[in-house]
Short mmCIF file of C-alpha atoms and ligand atoms in Angstrom, two decimals:
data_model
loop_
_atom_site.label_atom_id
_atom_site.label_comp_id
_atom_site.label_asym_id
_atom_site.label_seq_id
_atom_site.Cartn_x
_atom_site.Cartn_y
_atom_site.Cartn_z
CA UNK M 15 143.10 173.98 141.99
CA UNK M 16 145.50 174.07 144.89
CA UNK M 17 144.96 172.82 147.93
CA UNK M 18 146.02 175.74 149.89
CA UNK M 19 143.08 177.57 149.44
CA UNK M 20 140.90 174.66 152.22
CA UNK M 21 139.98 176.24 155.62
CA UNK M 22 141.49 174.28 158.45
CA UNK M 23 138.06 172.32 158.58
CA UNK M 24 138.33 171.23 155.57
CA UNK M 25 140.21 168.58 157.23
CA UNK M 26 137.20 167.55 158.88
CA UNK M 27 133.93 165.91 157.77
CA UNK M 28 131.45 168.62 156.80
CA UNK M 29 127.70 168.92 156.88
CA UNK M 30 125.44 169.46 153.44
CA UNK M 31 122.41 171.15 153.58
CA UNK M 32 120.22 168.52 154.51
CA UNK M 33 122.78 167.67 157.57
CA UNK M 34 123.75 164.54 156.25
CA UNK M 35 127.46 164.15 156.13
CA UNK M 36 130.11 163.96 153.43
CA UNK M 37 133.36 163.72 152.66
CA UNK M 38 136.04 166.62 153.64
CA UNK M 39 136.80 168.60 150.22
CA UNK M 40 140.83 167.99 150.94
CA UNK M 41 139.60 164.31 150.72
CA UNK M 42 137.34 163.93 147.99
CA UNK M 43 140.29 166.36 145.98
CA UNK M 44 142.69 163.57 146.84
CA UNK M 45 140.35 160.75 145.95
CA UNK M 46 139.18 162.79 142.59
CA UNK M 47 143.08 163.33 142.00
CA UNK M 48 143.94 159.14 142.40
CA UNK M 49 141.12 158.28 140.37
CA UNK M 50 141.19 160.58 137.52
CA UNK M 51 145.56 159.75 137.66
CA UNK M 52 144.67 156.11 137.38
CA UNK M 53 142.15 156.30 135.14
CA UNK M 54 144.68 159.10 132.94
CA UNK M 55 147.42 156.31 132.53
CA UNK M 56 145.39 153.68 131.77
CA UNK M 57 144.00 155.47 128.55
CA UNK M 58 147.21 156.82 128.56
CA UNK M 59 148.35 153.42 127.77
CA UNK M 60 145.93 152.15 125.22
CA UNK M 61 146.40 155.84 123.39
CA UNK M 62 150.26 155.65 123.21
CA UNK M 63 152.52 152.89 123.77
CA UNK M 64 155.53 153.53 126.02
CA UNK M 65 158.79 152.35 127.53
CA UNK M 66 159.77 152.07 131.40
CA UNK M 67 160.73 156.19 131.47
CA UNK M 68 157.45 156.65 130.15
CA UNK M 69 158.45 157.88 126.66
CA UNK M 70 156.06 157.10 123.73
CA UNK M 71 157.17 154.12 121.41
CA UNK M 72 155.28 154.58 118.04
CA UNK M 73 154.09 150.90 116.51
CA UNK M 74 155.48 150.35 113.62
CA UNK M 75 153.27 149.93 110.18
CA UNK M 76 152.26 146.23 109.07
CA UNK M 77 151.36 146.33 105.22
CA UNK M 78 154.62 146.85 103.89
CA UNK M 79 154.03 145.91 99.98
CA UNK M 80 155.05 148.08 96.83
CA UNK M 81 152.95 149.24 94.06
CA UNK M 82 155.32 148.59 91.09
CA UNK M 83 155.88 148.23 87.08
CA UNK M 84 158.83 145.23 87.85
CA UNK M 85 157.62 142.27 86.24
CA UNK M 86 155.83 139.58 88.58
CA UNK M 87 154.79 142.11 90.91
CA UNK M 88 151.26 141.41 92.25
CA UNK M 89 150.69 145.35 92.40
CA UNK M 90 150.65 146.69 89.26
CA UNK M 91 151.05 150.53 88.53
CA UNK M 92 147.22 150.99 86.91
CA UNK M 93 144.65 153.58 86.94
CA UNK M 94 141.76 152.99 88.99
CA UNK M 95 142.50 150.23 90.94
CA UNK M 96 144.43 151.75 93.78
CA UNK M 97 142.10 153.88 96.58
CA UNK M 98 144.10 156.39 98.99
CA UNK M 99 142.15 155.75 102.05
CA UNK M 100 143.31 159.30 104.51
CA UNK M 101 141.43 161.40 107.38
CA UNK M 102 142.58 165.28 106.90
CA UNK M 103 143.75 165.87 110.38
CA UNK M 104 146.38 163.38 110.40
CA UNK M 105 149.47 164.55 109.83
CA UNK M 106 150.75 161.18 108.18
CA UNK M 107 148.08 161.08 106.01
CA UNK M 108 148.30 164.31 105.00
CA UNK M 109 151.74 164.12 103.60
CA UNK M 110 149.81 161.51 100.78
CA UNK M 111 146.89 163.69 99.44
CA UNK M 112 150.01 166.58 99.50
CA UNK M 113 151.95 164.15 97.04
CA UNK M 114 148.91 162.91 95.08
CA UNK M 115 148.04 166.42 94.66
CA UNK M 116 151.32 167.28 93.33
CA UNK M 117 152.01 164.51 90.70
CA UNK M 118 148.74 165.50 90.05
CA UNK M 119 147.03 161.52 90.61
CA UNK M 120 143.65 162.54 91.07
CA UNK M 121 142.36 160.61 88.45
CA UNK M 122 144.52 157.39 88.64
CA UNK M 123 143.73 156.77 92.56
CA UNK M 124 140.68 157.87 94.22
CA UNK M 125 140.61 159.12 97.37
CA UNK M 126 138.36 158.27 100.44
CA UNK M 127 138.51 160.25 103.40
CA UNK M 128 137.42 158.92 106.96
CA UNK M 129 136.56 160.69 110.21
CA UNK M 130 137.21 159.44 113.91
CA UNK M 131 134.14 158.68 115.43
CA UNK M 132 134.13 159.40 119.82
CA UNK M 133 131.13 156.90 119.77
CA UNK M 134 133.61 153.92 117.76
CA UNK M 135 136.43 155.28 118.90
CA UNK M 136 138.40 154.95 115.59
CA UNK M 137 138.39 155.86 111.96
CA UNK M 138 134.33 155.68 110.43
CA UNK M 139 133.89 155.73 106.40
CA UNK M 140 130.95 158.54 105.59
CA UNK M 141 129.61 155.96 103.42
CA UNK M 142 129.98 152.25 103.18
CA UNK M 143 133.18 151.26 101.98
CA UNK M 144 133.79 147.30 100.40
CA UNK M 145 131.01 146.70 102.99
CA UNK M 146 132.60 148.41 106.18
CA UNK M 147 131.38 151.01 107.81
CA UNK M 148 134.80 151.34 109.65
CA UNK M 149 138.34 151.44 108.88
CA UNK M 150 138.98 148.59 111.62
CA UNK M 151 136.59 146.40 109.54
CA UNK M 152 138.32 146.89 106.29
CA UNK M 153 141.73 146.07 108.23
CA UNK M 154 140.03 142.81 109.15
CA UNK M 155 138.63 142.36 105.70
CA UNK M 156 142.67 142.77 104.40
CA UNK M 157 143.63 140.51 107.08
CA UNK M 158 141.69 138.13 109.07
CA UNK M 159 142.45 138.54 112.82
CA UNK M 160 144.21 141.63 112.24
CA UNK M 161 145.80 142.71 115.85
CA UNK M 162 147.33 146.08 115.29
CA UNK M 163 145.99 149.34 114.91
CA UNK M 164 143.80 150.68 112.56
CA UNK M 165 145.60 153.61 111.23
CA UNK M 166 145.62 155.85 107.93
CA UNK M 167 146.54 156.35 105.68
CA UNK M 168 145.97 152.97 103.74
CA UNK M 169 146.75 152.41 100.24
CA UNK M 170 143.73 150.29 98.94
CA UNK M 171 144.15 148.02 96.00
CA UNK M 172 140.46 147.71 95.12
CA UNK M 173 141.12 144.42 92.38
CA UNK M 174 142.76 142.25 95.36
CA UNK M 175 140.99 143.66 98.34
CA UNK M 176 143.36 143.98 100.21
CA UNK M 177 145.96 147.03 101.80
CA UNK M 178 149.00 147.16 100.19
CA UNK M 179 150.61 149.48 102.09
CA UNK M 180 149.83 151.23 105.83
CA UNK M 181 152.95 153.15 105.84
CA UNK M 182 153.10 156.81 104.62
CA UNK M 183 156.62 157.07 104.05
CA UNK M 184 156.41 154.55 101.63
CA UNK M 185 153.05 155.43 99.92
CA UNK M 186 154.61 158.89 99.08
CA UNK M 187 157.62 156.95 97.46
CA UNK M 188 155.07 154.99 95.54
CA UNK M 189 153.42 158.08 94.34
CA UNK M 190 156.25 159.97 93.12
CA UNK M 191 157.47 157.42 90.81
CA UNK M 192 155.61 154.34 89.97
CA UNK M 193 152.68 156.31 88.92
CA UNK M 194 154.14 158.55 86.39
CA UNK M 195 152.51 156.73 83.41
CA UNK M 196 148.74 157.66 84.87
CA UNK M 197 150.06 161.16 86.06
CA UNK M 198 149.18 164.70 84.81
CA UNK M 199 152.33 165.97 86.58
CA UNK M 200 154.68 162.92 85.88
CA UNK M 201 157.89 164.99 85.40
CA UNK M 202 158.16 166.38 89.00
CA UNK M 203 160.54 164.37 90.89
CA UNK M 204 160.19 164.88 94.44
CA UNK M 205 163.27 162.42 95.59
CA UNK M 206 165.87 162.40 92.75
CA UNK M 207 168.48 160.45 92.52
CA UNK M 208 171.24 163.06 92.82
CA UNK M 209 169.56 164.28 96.58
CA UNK M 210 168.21 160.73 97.31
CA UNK M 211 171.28 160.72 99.86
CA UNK M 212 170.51 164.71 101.88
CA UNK M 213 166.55 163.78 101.79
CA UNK M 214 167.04 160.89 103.38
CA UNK M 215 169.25 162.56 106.13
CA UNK M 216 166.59 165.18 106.84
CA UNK M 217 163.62 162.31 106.90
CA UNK M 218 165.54 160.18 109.31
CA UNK M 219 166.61 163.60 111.77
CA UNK M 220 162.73 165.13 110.91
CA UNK M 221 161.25 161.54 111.92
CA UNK M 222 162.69 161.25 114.90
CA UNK M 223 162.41 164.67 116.34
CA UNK M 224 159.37 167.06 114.70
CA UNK M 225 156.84 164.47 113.22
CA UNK M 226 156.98 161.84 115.66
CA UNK M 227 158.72 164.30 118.25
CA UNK M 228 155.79 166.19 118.69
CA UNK M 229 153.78 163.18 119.63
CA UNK M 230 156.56 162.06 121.43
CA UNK M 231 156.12 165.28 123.79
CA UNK M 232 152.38 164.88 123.60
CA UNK M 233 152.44 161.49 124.61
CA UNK M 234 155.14 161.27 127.53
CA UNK M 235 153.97 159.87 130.46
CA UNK M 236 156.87 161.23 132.53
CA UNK M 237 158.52 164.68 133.12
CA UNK M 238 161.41 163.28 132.21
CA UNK M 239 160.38 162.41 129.28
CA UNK M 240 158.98 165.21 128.24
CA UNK M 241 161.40 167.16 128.67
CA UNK M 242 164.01 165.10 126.86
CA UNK M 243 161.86 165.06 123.55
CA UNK M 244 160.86 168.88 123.83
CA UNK M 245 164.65 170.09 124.10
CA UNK M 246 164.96 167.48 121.14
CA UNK M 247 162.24 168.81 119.62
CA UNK M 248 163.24 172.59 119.74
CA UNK M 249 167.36 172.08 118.64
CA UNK M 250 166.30 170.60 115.10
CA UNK M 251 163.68 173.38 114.89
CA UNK M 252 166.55 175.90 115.64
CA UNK M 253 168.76 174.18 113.42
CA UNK M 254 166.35 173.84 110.35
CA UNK M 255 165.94 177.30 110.53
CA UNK M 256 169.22 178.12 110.08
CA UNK M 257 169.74 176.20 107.05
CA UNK M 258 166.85 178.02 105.87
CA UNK M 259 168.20 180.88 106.48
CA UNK M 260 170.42 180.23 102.96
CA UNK M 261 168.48 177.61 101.24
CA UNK M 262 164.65 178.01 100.24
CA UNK M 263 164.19 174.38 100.54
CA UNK M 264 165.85 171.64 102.70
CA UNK M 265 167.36 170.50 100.10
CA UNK M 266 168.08 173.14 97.57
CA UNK M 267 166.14 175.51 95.28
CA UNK M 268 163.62 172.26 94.66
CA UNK M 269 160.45 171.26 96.85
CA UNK M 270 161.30 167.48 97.92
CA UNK M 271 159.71 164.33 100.20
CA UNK M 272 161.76 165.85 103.00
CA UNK M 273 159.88 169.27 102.83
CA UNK M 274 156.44 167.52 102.12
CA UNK M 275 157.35 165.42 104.89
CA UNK M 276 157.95 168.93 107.46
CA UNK M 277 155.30 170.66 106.08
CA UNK M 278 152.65 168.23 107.56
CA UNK M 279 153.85 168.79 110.84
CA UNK M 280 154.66 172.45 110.91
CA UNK M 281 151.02 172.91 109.45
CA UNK M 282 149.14 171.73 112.87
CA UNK M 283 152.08 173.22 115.08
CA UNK M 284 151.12 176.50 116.19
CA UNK M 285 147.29 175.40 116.47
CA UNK M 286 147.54 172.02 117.79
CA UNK M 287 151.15 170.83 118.71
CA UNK M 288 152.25 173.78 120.64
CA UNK M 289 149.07 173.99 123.24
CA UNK M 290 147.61 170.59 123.56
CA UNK M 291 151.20 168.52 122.88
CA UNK M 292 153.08 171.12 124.89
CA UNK M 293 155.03 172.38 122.86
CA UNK M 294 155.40 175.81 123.30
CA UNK M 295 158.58 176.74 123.37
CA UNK M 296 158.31 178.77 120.10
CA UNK M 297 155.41 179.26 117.76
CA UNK M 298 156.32 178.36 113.74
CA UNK M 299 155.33 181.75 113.18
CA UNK M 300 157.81 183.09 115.66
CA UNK M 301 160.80 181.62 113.61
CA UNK M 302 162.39 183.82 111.15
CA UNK M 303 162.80 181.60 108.74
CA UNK M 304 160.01 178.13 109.50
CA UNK M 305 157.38 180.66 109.37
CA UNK M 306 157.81 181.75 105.75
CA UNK M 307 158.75 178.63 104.59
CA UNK M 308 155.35 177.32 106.39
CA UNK M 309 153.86 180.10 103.80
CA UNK M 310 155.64 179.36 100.93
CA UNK M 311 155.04 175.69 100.76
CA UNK M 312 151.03 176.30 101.70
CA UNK M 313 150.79 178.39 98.27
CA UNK M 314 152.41 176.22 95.85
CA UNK M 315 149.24 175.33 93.82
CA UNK M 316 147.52 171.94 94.82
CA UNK M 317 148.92 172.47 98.24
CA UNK M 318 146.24 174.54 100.10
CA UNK M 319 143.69 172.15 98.97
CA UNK M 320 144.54 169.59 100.88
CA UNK M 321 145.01 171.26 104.04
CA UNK M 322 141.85 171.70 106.70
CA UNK M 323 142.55 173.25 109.38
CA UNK M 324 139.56 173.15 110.88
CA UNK M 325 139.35 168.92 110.67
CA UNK M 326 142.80 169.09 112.31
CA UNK M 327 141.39 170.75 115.63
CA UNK M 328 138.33 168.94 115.60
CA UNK M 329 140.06 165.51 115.15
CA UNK M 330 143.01 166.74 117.83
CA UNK M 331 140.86 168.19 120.28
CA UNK M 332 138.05 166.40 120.08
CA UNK M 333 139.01 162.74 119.84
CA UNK M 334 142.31 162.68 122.23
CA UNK M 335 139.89 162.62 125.16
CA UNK M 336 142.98 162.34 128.09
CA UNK M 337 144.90 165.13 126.82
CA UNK M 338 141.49 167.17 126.82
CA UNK M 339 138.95 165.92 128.21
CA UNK M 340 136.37 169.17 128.63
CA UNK M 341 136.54 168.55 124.70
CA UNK M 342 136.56 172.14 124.00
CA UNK M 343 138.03 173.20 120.27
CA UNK M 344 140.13 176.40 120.57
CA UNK M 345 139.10 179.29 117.68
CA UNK M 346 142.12 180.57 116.94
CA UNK M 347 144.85 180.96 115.88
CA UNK M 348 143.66 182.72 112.86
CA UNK M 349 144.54 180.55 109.30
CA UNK M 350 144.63 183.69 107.27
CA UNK M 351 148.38 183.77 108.27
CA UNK M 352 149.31 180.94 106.02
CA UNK M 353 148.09 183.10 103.08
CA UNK M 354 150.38 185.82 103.74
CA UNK M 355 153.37 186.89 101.43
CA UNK M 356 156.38 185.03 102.48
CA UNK M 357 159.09 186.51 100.27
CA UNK M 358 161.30 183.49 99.82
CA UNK M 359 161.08 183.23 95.49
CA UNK M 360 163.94 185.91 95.96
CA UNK M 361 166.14 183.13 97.43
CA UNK M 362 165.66 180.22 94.50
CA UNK M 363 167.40 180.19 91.04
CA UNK M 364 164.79 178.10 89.58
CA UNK M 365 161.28 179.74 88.68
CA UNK M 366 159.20 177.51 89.55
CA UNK M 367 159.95 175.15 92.94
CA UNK M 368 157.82 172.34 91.84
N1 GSH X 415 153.33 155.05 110.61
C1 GSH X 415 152.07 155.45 110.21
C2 GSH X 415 151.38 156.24 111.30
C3 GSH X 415 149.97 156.60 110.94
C4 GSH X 415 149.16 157.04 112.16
O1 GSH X 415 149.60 156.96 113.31
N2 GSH X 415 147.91 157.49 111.92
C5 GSH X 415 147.04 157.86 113.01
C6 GSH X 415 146.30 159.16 112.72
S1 GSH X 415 147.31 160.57 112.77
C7 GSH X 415 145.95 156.84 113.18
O2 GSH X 415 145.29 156.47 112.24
N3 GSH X 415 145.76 156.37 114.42
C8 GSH X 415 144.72 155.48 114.78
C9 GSH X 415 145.17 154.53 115.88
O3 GSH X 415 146.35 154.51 116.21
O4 GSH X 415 144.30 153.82 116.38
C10 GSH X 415 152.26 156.24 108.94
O5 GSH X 415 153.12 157.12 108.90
O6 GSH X 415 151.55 155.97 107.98
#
C-alpha cells in the first residue's frame, strides 16, 4: 500500500463511528509496518540462520556415519534394517527416494514419509514411528539432548535405533554403491570412478549456487544479499545450459549424482523457487536447453514416481509462514509440462541413459 494515497488529515487523529477516537491511518501504517518488520526478522532468524550482511548460512548436517560392507563397521549393508525417513517436498530429500528408486532399493530399505505440521511446527510421522509421533522426537531418541535441527532426510538403522546419517549427499553415495548386493538395479553406477572427478565439480558449483542458492535468495535478509546470490544464481543457470547445449547430461551421455542432484531443484523452480524465493529472473521452462533436460530426466522410469508436485507447494507455501503469510497455495503452473516430449535421446550415443 503506499502511503501517498492518505488525505492530508490523515495526519491527524480521526473520529470512528461511534466518535471515539483512534489512531491516524499514516500512524497505525507505520506502527503495523515496525511491528510486522520486527516480528518478520525475528522468525526470519529462527527460519534461516544468517551472517552480518544478512545472507543465509545453511547448518551443517550432524549424523555423519556410513552404511558399509568394510569389516568392523557397525553399519552393515543388510536388507531390512535401514528405514529412509523423507517428506516429498523437500528438495534434499527428494534427491534419496530419486536414487532409491533408481538402484531400484525398494525392498532392501523402507521408506517413511513425514509431513510438516503448522500446529508442531516441524516434521509429524502419519503414524507412530519407534514411539514418536515427530521427527524431533526420534532425533532425541538417536541422541539424547539433541540441539540441532530436525531435518530430513534421515537414514534410520532400525537394529541400533539410531540415525546413521542426516546428510543427503552422503545417503545418495550410500545408495549407489553399498547396497548393490540387496538391489534389483545393482549395475547402474551413478558416480563412477572414471567421472568421480567432473561430478564432483558440478556438486560443489550446483551446491553452492542452485540447491542451496535458491534458498540462499529466499532466505536473504538484506537487498544486498539478495541480489548477490540471485546474479549467482542465474550465471550457473546460464552456464549449465550451455553445456547442455552439447551434452545430454552434465556429465556425458550417462544420468549421474550431479544430475539427480539438479534435478531436485529445477523440479520446484518454476512453481516454487521463482515466485515465493524470488527468483524470477528466468523460468526453467524458458531455457532452451534446462527445460528439456527438466523433461527428460522426469521420464526416465522410477523418476516421476517420486515427484509430487502438489506436496511441494503445500509444504512451501503453506509452512514458510514469513515468506507467505496469507498462506495461500498458487494453482498453477500446470505439471502436464514435465510430461511433454523433450527430444534430447537424439543427442546420447548410449540407448538407454540409466
Ligand atoms: N543438509 C541437509 C539439509 C536438509 C534440510 O534442510 N531439510 C529441510 C527440509 S527441505 C528440513 O527438514 N528442515 C527442517 C528444519 O530445518 O527445521 C541435507 O541435504 O540432507
Amino acid at each position: 500500500m503506499s502511503q501517498q494515497t492518505l488525505s492530508p488529515a490523515a495526519d491527524k487523529q480521526t473520529k470512528t463511528k461511534k466518535g471515539k477516537k483512534s489512531l491516524p491511518p499514516k500512524l497505525i501504517i507505520k506502527l503495523g509496518k515496525f511491528v510486522w518488520t520486527t516480528i518478520w526478522h525475528l522468525m526470519m532468524s529462527k527460519l534461516a540462520p544468517r551472517n552480518k550482511s544478512g545472507e543465509y548460512i545453511r547448518p551443517s548436517s550432524e549424523f555423519r556415519n556410513s552404511v558399509g560392507i568394510e569389516q568392523g563397521n557397525v553399519y552393515q549393508a543388510a536388507t531390512g534394517r535401514y528405514n529412509l525417513i523423507a517428506g516429498l517436498g523437500c528438495p534434499w530429500a527428494h534427491r534419496t527416494l530419486v536414487v532409491r528408486s533408481l538402484k531400484k532399493l525398494e525392498q532392501a530399505i523402507s521408506l517413511t514419509i513425514v509431513s510438516p505440521s503448522p500446529i508442531e511446527g516441524g516434521w509429524v510421522f502419519n503414524q507412530e514411528y519407534e514411539g514418536c509421533r515427530t521427527l524431533a522426537e526420534l532425533y532425541e531418541l538417536a541422541q539424547p539432548g539433541y540441539g540441532g535441527r530436525f531435518t530430513v532426510p534421515v537414514l534410520w538403522d532400525s537394529q541400533t535405533k539410531t540415525i546413521v546419517n542426516n546428510e543427503s549427499s552422503e545417503i545418495i553415495v550410500m545408495l549407489n554403491s553399498q547396497f548393490n548386493e540387496f538391489a534389483n538395479n545393482p549395475t547402474l553406477d551413478l558416480y563412477p570412478q572414471e567421472l568421480k572427478e567432473k561430478i564432483d565439480q558440478w556438486n560443489e558449483r550446483i551446491y553452492t549456487s542452485v540447491n542451496n542458492g535458491v534458498y540462499r535468495c529466499g532466505f536473504a535478509q538484506t537487498q544486498e544479499a539478495y541480489e548477490q546470490v540471485y546474479h549467482e544464481l542465474f550465471t550457473t543457470l546460464d552456464e549449465i545450459d550451455t553445456v547442455l547445449n552439447t551434452s545430454r547430461y552434465l556429465c556425458g551421455d550417462t544420468v549421474t549424482l550431479a544430475d539427480v542432484r539438479l534435478f531436485t531443484t529445477l523440479f520446484r523452480f518454476d512453481t516454487v523457487y521463482y515466485a515465493l524465493f524470488k527468483c524470477n529472473r528466468k523460468r526453467i521452462q524458458d531455457y532452451q536447453n534446462l527445460g528439456p533436460y527438466l523433461r527428460d530426466l522426469y521420464q526416465i522410469t522410477g523418476i516421476a514416481d517420486t515427484c509430487d508436485l502438489e506436496s511441494v507447494k503445500q509444504d512451501y507455501y503453506g509452512n514458510l509462514f514469513p515468506l507467505n503469510p496469507g498462506g495461500i497455495i498458487p494453482s498453477g503452473p500446470d505439471p502436464m509440462f514435465l510430461q511433454e516430449p523433450h527430444h534430447r535421446d537424439k543427442m546420447s550415443k548410449q540407448a538407454n541413459p540409466v
